Short mmCIF file of C-alpha atoms in Angstrom, two decimals:
data_model
loop_
_atom_site.label_atom_id
_atom_site.label_comp_id
_atom_site.label_asym_id
_atom_site.label_seq_id
_atom_site.Cartn_x
_atom_site.Cartn_y
_atom_site.Cartn_z
CA UNK S 23 36.30 115.65 179.08
CA UNK S 24 34.04 114.41 181.64
CA UNK S 25 35.33 110.72 182.30
CA UNK S 26 33.34 107.67 181.57
CA UNK S 27 33.27 104.23 181.73
CA UNK S 28 35.03 103.99 178.67
CA UNK S 29 36.35 107.21 177.23
CA UNK S 30 39.80 105.52 176.98
CA UNK S 31 38.57 102.82 174.87
CA UNK S 32 36.68 105.35 172.74
CA UNK S 33 39.72 107.47 172.11
CA UNK S 34 41.67 104.50 171.24
CA UNK S 35 39.18 103.31 168.91
CA UNK S 36 39.16 106.55 167.08
CA UNK S 37 43.03 106.61 166.73
CA UNK S 38 42.88 102.73 165.65
CA UNK S 39 40.20 103.82 162.84
CA UNK S 40 42.15 106.68 161.78
CA UNK S 41 45.51 104.69 161.58
CA UNK S 42 47.27 106.67 164.06
CA UNK S 43 49.92 104.92 166.39
CA UNK S 44 50.25 106.21 169.89
CA UNK S 45 53.85 106.65 170.39
CA UNK S 46 53.25 108.04 173.93
CA UNK S 47 50.39 109.22 176.05
CA UNK S 48 49.83 110.42 179.61
CA UNK S 49 46.36 109.29 181.05
CA UNK S 50 45.23 110.83 184.19
CA UNK S 51 41.47 110.80 185.80
CA UNK S 52 40.64 113.69 188.39
CA UNK S 53 39.21 112.99 191.62
CA UNK S 54 36.27 115.14 190.35
CA UNK S 55 35.55 112.78 187.15
CA UNK S 56 37.62 114.61 184.33
CA UNK S 57 39.79 112.77 181.93
CA UNK S 58 43.10 114.80 181.16
CA UNK S 59 44.51 112.75 178.06
CA UNK S 60 47.51 113.76 176.20
CA UNK S 61 48.62 111.38 173.37
CA UNK S 62 51.90 111.66 170.86
CA UNK S 63 50.72 110.44 167.48
CA UNK S 64 52.34 109.33 164.51
CA UNK S 65 50.80 109.20 161.03
CA UNK S 66 51.92 106.59 158.75
CA UNK S 67 49.76 107.72 155.57
CA UNK S 68 50.23 111.39 155.34
CA UNK S 69 52.96 112.92 157.50
CA UNK S 70 53.51 116.03 155.05
CA UNK S 71 49.70 117.06 155.79
CA UNK S 72 50.15 117.49 159.52
CA UNK S 73 47.96 120.48 159.91
CA UNK S 74 45.16 118.94 158.28
CA UNK S 75 45.27 115.76 160.30
CA UNK S 76 45.47 117.99 163.39
CA UNK S 77 42.17 119.37 162.39
CA UNK S 78 40.67 116.20 161.54
CA UNK S 79 41.53 114.88 165.04
CA UNK S 80 40.21 118.07 166.72
CA UNK S 81 36.77 117.95 165.02
CA UNK S 82 36.36 114.15 164.41
CA UNK S 83 37.35 113.03 167.85
CA UNK S 84 35.01 115.12 169.96
CA UNK S 85 32.16 113.92 167.59
CA UNK S 86 32.98 110.51 168.05
CA UNK S 87 33.15 110.78 171.81
CA UNK S 88 29.66 112.55 171.73
CA UNK S 89 28.20 109.86 169.47
CA UNK S 90 28.39 106.76 172.14
CA UNK S 91 28.27 104.22 169.51
CA UNK S 92 29.28 100.46 170.27
CA UNK S 93 32.99 99.91 170.63
CA UNK S 94 34.22 98.15 167.58
CA UNK S 95 36.11 94.85 167.95
CA UNK S 96 39.87 95.21 167.83
CA UNK S 97 41.67 94.48 164.56
CA UNK S 98 44.93 92.50 164.90
CA UNK S 99 47.82 94.65 163.65
CA UNK S 100 50.69 93.35 161.79
CA UNK S 101 54.19 92.95 163.77
CA UNK S 102 57.42 94.24 162.31
CA UNK S 103 59.31 91.78 160.21
CA UNK S 104 62.05 92.09 163.27
CA UNK S 105 59.49 91.09 165.92
CA UNK S 106 58.45 88.40 163.87
CA UNK S 107 62.01 86.84 163.71
CA UNK S 108 62.88 87.94 167.28
CA UNK S 109 59.58 87.62 168.99
CA UNK S 110 59.12 89.45 172.39
CA UNK S 111 56.94 87.38 174.72
CA UNK S 112 54.15 89.67 176.22
CA UNK S 113 54.27 90.17 180.17
CA UNK S 114 52.05 91.48 182.63
CA UNK S 115 53.19 92.40 186.04
CA UNK S 116 51.14 93.53 189.09
CA UNK S 117 53.04 96.18 190.99
CA UNK S 118 50.53 96.92 194.10
CA UNK S 119 49.89 94.53 196.60
CA UNK S 120 46.49 92.20 196.88
CA UNK S 121 43.52 93.48 199.03
CA UNK S 122 43.55 96.86 197.18
CA UNK S 123 40.65 97.69 194.48
CA UNK S 124 43.18 100.42 193.04
CA UNK S 125 45.96 98.46 191.38
CA UNK S 126 49.07 99.32 189.13
CA UNK S 127 50.01 97.06 186.63
CA UNK S 128 52.96 96.88 183.63
CA UNK S 129 52.33 95.70 180.47
CA UNK S 130 55.58 94.96 178.20
CA UNK S 131 55.11 93.56 174.69
CA UNK S 132 56.00 94.09 170.98
CA UNK S 133 54.36 96.91 169.37
CA UNK S 134 51.96 97.15 166.56
CA UNK S 135 49.17 99.24 165.38
CA UNK S 136 46.20 99.05 167.14
CA UNK S 137 47.87 97.43 170.20
CA UNK S 138 46.64 100.35 172.82
CA UNK S 139 43.03 100.12 171.54
CA UNK S 140 43.03 96.15 172.26
CA UNK S 141 44.19 96.79 175.66
CA UNK S 142 41.64 99.61 176.26
CA UNK S 143 38.96 97.11 175.01
CA UNK S 144 39.89 94.59 177.63
CA UNK S 145 39.53 97.21 180.49
CA UNK S 146 36.03 98.61 178.85
CA UNK S 147 34.87 95.01 178.76
CA UNK S 148 36.21 93.72 181.98
CA UNK S 149 34.41 96.83 183.67
CA UNK S 150 37.88 98.42 184.89
CA UNK S 151 38.27 102.12 185.36
CA UNK S 152 41.47 103.50 184.18
CA UNK S 153 42.78 106.16 186.58
CA UNK S 154 46.12 107.13 185.17
CA UNK S 155 48.47 105.57 182.54
CA UNK S 156 51.91 106.13 181.25
CA UNK S 157 52.32 104.92 177.58
CA UNK S 158 55.82 104.29 176.64
CA UNK S 159 57.03 102.90 172.95
CA UNK S 160 60.71 102.18 172.83
CA UNK S 161 61.63 101.27 169.28
CA UNK S 162 59.43 98.17 168.54
CA UNK S 163 58.58 97.68 172.25
CA UNK S 164 55.88 98.99 174.41
CA UNK S 165 56.07 99.33 178.23
CA UNK S 166 52.96 100.74 179.55
CA UNK S 167 52.04 101.23 183.16
CA UNK S 168 48.36 101.53 184.13
CA UNK S 169 46.77 102.22 187.40
CA UNK S 170 43.30 100.85 187.32
CA UNK S 171 40.17 100.44 189.70
CA UNK S 172 37.41 97.99 189.61
CA UNK S 173 35.45 95.64 191.86
CA UNK S 174 37.68 92.48 192.69
CA UNK S 175 40.84 93.90 191.57
CA UNK S 176 42.20 93.29 195.24
CA UNK S 177 41.74 89.31 194.71
CA UNK S 178 44.20 87.41 192.75
CA UNK S 179 41.32 85.55 190.75
CA UNK S 180 40.17 89.03 189.13
CA UNK S 181 43.86 89.88 188.46
CA UNK S 182 44.65 86.67 186.95
CA UNK S 183 41.65 86.89 184.77
CA UNK S 184 42.65 90.60 183.63
CA UNK S 185 46.41 89.71 182.95
CA UNK S 186 45.26 86.75 180.74
CA UNK S 187 42.89 88.96 178.72
CA UNK S 188 45.49 91.52 178.39
CA UNK S 189 48.10 88.91 177.33
CA UNK S 190 45.65 87.56 174.43
CA UNK S 191 45.03 91.25 173.50
CA UNK S 192 48.67 92.01 173.07
CA UNK S 193 49.63 88.95 170.78
CA UNK S 194 48.69 89.01 167.14
#
């Protein structure tokens, strides 16, 4: 699809509303402005109706992207019982040096339903464009890498502000 300021957030919002978990994703934005995104999804509600689910996603996701309605607030998902007893402290690590408006970061935290949308909403609200991402779910933990661009990301203060917002969104 043509890339836009919040295409990733809109896709994640759709998955959140449909109660679909993103287990793995590869996000890439071409230099000519196209978003090439692939997602590995899991449905907790009707795994035996995979064909109907795929048809629904194909039809309704396209319709949802064309509507351009305001992004809803992120819902807080529940942590698993194991993560409540053995919490994993969220961590944001910047992997690229200061001085560049194109920055790479890694987010590690406990997984929960709606987490990826909460992260995507932080990017959209901060005016940060997602250039590429590798989303990995390892059991009850996620280790996601993002390459983002935006004015000011070459400065420590902007990175600190974005990192704090990501940490807040990754907590329940």
